[in-house]
Coordinates of C-alpha atoms and ligand atoms in Angstrom, one line a residue:
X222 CA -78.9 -0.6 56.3
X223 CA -79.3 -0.2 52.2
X224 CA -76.6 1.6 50.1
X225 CA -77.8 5.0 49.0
X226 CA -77.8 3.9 45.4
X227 CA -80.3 0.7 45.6
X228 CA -83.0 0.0 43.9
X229 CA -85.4 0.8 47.4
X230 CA -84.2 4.5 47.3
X231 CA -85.7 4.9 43.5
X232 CA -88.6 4.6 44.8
X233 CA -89.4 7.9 44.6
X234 CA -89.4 7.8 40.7
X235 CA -93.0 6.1 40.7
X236 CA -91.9 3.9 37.9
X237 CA -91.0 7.1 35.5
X238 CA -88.1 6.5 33.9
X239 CA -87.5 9.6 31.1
X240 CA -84.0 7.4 29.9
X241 CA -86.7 4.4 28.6
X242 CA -87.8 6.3 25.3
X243 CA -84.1 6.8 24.9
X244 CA -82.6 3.6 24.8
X245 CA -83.0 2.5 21.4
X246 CA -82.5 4.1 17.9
X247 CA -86.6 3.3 16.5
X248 CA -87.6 5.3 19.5
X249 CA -85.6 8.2 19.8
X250 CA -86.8 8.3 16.4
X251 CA -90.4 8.1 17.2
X252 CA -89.9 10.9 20.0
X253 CA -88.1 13.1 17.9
X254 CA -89.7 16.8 18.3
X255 CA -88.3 18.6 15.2
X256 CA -87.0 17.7 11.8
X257 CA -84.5 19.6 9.3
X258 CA -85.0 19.2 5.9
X259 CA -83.5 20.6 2.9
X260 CA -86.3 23.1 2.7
X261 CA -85.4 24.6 5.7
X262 CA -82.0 26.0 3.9
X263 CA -81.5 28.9 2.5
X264 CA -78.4 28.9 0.7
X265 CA -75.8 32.5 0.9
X266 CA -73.5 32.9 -2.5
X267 CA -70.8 35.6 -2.5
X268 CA -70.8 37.3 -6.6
X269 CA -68.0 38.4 -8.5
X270 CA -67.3 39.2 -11.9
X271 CA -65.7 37.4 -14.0
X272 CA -66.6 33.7 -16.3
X273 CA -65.4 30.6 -14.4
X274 CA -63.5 32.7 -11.5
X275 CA -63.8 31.3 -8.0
X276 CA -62.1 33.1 -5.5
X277 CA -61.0 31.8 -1.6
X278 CA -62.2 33.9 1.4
X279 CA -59.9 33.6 4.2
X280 CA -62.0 33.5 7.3
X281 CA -64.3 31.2 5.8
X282 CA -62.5 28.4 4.8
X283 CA -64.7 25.9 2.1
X284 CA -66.6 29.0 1.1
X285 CA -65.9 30.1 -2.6
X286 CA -66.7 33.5 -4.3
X287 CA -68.5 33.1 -7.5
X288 CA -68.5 34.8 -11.1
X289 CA -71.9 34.5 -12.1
X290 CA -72.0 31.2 -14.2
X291 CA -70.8 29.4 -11.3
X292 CA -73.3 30.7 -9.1
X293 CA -75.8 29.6 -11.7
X294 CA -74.2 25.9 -11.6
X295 CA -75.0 26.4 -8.0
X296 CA -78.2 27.1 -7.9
X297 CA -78.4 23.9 -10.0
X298 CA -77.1 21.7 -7.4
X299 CA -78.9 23.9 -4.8
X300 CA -82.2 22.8 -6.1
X301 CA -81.7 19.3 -7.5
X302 CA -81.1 18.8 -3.2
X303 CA -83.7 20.4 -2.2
X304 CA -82.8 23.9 -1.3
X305 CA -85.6 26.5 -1.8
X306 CA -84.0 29.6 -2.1
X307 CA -80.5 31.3 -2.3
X308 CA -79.7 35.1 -0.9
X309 CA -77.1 36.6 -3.3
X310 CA -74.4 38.8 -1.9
X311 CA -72.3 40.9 -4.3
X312 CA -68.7 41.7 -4.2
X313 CA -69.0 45.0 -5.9
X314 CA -65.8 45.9 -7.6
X315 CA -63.8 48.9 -5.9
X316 CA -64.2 51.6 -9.0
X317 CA -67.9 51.1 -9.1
X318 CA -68.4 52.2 -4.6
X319 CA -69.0 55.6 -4.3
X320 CA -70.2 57.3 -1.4
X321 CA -73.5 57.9 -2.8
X322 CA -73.8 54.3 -3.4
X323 CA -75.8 54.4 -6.7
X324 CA -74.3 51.6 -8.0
X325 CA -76.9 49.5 -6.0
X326 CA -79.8 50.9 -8.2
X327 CA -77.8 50.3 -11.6
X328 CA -80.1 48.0 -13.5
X329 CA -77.1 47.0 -15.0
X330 CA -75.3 45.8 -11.6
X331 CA -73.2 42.3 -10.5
X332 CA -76.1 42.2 -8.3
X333 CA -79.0 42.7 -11.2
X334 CA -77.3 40.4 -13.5
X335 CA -77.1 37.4 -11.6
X336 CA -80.2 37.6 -10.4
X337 CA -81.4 37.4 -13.9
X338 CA -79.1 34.6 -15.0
X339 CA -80.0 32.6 -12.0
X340 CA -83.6 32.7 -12.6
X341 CA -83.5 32.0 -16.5
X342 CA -81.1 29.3 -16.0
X343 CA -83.0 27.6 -12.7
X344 CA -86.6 29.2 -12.5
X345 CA -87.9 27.1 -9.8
X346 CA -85.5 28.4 -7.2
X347 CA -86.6 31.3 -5.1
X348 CA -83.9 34.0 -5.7
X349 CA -83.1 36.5 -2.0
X350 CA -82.0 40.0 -2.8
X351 CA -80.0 41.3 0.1
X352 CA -80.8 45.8 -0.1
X353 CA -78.2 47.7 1.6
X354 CA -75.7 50.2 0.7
X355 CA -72.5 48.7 2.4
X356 CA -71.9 46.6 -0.5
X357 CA -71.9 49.8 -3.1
X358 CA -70.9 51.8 -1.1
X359 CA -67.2 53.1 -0.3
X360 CA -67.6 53.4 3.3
X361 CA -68.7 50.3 4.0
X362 CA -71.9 51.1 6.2
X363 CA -75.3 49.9 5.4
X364 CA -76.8 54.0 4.6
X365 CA -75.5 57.4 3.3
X366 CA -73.4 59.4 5.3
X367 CA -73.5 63.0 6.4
X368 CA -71.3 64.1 8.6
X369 CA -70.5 60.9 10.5
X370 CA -74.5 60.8 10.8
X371 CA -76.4 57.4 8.8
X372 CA -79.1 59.1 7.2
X373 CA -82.1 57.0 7.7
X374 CA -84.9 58.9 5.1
X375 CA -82.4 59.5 2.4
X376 CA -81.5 55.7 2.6
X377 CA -84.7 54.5 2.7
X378 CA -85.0 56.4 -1.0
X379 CA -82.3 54.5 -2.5
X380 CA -82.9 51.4 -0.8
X381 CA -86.5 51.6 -2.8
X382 CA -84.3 52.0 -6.3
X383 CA -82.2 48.9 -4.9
X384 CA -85.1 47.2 -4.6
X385 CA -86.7 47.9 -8.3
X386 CA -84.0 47.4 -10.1
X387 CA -83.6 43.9 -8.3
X388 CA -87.2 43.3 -8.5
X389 CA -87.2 43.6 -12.2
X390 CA -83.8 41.5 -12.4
X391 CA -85.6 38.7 -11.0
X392 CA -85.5 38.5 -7.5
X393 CA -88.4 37.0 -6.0
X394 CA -87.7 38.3 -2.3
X395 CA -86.5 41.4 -1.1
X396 CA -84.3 41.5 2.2
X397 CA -83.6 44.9 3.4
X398 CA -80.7 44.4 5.9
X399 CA -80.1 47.5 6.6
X400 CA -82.3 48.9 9.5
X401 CA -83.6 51.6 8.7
X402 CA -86.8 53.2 9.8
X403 CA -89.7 52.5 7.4
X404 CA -88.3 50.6 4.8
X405 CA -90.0 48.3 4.8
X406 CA -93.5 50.2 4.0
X407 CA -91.8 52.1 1.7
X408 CA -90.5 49.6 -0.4
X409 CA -93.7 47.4 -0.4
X410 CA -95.7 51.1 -1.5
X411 CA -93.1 50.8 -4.2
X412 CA -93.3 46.9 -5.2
X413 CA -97.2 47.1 -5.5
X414 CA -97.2 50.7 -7.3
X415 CA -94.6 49.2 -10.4
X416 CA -96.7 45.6 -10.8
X417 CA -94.3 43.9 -7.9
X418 CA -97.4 43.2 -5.5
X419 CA -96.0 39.6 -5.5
X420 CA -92.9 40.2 -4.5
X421 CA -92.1 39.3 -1.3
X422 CA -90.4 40.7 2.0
X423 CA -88.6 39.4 4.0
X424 CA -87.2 41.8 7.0
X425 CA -84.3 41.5 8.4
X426 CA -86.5 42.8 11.5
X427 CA -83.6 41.9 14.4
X428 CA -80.6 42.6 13.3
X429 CA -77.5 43.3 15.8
X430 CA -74.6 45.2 15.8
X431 CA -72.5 41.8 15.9
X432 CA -69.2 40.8 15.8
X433 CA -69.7 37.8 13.8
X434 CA -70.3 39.5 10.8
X435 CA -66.4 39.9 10.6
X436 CA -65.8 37.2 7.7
X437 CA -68.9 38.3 5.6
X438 CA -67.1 41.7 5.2
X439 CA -64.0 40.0 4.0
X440 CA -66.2 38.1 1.6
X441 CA -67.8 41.0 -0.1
X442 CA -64.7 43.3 0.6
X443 CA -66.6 46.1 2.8
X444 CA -64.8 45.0 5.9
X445 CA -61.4 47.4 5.4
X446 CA -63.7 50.3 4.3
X447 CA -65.6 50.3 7.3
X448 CA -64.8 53.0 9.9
X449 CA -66.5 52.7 13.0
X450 CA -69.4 50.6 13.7
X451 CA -73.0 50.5 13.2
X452 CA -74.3 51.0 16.3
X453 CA -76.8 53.8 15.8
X454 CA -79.0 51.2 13.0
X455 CA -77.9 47.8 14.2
X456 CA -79.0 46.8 17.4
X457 CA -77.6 46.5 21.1
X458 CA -76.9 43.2 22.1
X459 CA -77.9 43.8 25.3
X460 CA -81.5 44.3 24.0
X461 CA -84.8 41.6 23.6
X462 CA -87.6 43.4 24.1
X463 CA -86.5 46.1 21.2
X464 CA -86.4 43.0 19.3
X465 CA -89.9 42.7 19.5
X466 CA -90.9 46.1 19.0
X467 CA -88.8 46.0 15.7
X468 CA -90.4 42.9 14.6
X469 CA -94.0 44.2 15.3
X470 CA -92.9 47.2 13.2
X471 CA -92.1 45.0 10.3
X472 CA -95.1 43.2 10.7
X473 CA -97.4 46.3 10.6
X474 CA -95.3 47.7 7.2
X475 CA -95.8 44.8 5.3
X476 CA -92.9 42.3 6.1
X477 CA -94.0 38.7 4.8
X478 CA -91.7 37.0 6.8
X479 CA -88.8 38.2 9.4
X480 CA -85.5 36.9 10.0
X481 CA -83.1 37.2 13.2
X482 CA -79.8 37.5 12.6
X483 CA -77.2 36.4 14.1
X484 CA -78.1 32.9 15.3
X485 CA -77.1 30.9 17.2
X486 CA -76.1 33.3 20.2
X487 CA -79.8 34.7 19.5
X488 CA -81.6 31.4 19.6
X489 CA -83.8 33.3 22.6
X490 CA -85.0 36.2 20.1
X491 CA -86.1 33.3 17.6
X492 CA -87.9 31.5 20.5
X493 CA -89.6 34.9 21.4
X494 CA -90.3 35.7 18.4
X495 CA -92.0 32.3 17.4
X496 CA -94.3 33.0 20.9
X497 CA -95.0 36.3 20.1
X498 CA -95.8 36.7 16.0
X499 CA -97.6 34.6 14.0
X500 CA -95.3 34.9 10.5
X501 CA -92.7 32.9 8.7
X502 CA -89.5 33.3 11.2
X503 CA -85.5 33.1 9.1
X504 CA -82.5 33.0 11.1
X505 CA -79.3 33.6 9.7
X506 CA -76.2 31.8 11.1
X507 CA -73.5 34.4 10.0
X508 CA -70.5 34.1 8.3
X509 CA -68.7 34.1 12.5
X510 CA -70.4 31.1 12.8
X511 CA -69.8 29.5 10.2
X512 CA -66.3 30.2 10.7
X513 CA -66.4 29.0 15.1
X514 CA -67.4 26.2 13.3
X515 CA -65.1 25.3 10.9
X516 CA -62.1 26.5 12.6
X517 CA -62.9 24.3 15.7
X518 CA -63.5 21.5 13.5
X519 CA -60.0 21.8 11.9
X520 CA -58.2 22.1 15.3
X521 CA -59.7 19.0 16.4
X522 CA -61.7 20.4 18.8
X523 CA -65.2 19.4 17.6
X524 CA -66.2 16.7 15.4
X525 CA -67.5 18.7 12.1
X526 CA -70.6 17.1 10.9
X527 CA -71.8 16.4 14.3
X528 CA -71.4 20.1 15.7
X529 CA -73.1 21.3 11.8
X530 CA -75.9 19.3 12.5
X531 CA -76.7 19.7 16.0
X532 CA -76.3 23.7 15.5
X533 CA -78.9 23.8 12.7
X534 CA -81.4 21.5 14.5
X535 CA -81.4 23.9 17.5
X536 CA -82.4 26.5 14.9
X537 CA -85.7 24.4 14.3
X538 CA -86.1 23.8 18.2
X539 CA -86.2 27.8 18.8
X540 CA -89.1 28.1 16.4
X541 CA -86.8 29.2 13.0
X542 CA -88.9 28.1 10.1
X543 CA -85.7 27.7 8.5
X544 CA -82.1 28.8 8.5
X545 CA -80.1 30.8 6.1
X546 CA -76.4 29.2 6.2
X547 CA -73.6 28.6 4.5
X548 CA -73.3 25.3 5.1
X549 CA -76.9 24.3 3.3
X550 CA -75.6 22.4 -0.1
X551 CA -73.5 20.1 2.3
X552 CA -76.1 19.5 4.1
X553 CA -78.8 19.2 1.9
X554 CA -77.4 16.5 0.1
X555 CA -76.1 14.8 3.5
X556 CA -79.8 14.9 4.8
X557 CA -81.2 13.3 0.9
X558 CA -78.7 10.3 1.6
Ligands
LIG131 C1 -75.2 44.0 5.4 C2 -75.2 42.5 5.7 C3 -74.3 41.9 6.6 C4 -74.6 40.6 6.6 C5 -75.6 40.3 5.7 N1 -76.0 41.6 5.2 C6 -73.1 42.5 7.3 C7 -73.3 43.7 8.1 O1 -74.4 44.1 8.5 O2 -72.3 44.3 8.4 C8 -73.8 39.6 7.4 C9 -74.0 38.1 7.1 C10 -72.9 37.2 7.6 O3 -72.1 37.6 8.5 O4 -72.9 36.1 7.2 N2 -76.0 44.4 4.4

């Protein structure tokens, strides 16, 4: 009588052996289905005023706010490893929210002028202009408020001025994050009417209602502001087939590319989108992730570099044609060693 584990009862493998292509370095190389490059990194900066002022964000530790020279030294080392493009985020200073939010149309704005000294300074990096009220605005959600009602038409109107003013500051992609209805038509009616007609869109088609934004409202100081939540604009994370309706939407307005957002615990969105749509797909591990992350790393639970790597790479498995992340200069440089 054999042993259960000899070689006779392998038999049934018919000599296929799926560990064989494994077993050395050259050909796990060779069998390697995705690669990450630094052009699949889009790089998130946090503005502030100020010359040579950093500023520490406490729930995402390593990430740094910057006054807009040092986001231009950034973009510097963003492109010189690679890095396409950079979304700007700015921390608006408290006078200058209102509940109108008209500060995000001043052509005049944090936003506006770093957008404009970024692309003088480093032309050949693509230059991401999140549109949204919650970071003008002094109640912290993404539209006007009536009521306790987001109004979704009267947004849309200032989200268009957002986008001019940003436009004509230099942006070379519009986001809207917001989630409104028909924004994004509107705003590419309004791009190709003023001479925009190459300015790009990029949706932010399937966005949820998350809890992992938490640190990014720390970092551009909307997260005390905000009262309630933004569950009548934002999605359900219950939901995947809205995802696609939403994404179909933007596609039929105009969107040049979509992103998901958050990531990683939306990897299945990405992957049905990339079945579904034929157009450039972003996802957008959040500032929550960023901080699981880091905070994991720190208490020893998970070795850093490792976990950073192996979380963007399933990114590219899902379908993402790239990944907007806070972690991109590190590892732009790491993956042009
Ligand atoms: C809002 C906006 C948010 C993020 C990007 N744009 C926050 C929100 O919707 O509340 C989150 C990004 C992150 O968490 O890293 N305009």
């Amino acid at each position: 009588m054999s042993e259960p584990w000899t070689k006779h009862d392998m038999d049934f493998l018919g000599g296929r052996r799926l560990r064989r292509t494994r077993r050395a370095g050259w050909s796990r190389a060779m069998v390697r289905e995705t690669v990450l490059t630094p052009a699949d990194l889009i790089w998130p900066l946090f503005v502030i005023e100020g010359h040579n002022e950093k500023t520490q964000i406490r729930t995402m530790p390593g990430v740094e706010r910057l006054s807009i020279d040092l986001c231009v030294e950034a973009a510097r080392a963003a492109r010189d490893a690679g890095i396409p493009a950079l979304a700007l985020f700015p921390n608006t200073p408290d006078h200058l929210r209102s509940e109108n939010g008209a500060e995000a149309y001043n052509p005049d704005n944090l936003m506006c002028r770093a957008l404009s000294a970024i692309k003088s300074a480093v032309p050949e990096i693509g230059l991401i202009a999140d549109v949204a009220l919650d970071e003008y605005s002094s109640d912290g959600q993404d539209g006007l408020v009536r009521d306790g009602e987001i109004l979704n038409d009267e947004t849309v109107e200032v989200m268009i001025k957002s986008a001019l003013a940003q436009s004509r500051a230099g942006a070379d992609i519009i986001a809207p994050s917001d989630m409104m209805d028909g924004r994004v038509a509107a705003i590419r009616t309004a791009l190709d009417d003023t001479g925009f007609e190459q300015t790009q869109i990029m949706a932010y088609a399937a966005k949820y209602a998350s809890f992992y934004y938490g640190p990014f409202r720390e970092a551009v100081g909307t997260g005390s502001r905000l009262k309630g939540d933004k569950r009548t604009y934002q999605m359900d994370y219950a939901n995947s087939d809205e995802a696609l309706r939403e994404i179909e939407q933007d596609i039929a307005e105009g969107a040049d590319s979509i992103m998901v957002k958050p990531g990683m615990p939306y990897l299945d969105i990405v992957r049905r989108a990339k079945d579904n749509f034929n157009i450039p797909i972003y996802a957008y591990q959040v500032s929550g992730e960023y901080a699981m992350i880091e905070f994991a790393a720190a208490a020893g639970a998970i070795n850093r570099q490792g976990a950073i790597l192996e979380s963007l790479y399933a990114f590219k498995r899902a379908g993402a044609n790239g990944v907007l992340t806070y972690f991109a200069l590190e590892v732009a440089r790491e993956l042009g060693r």
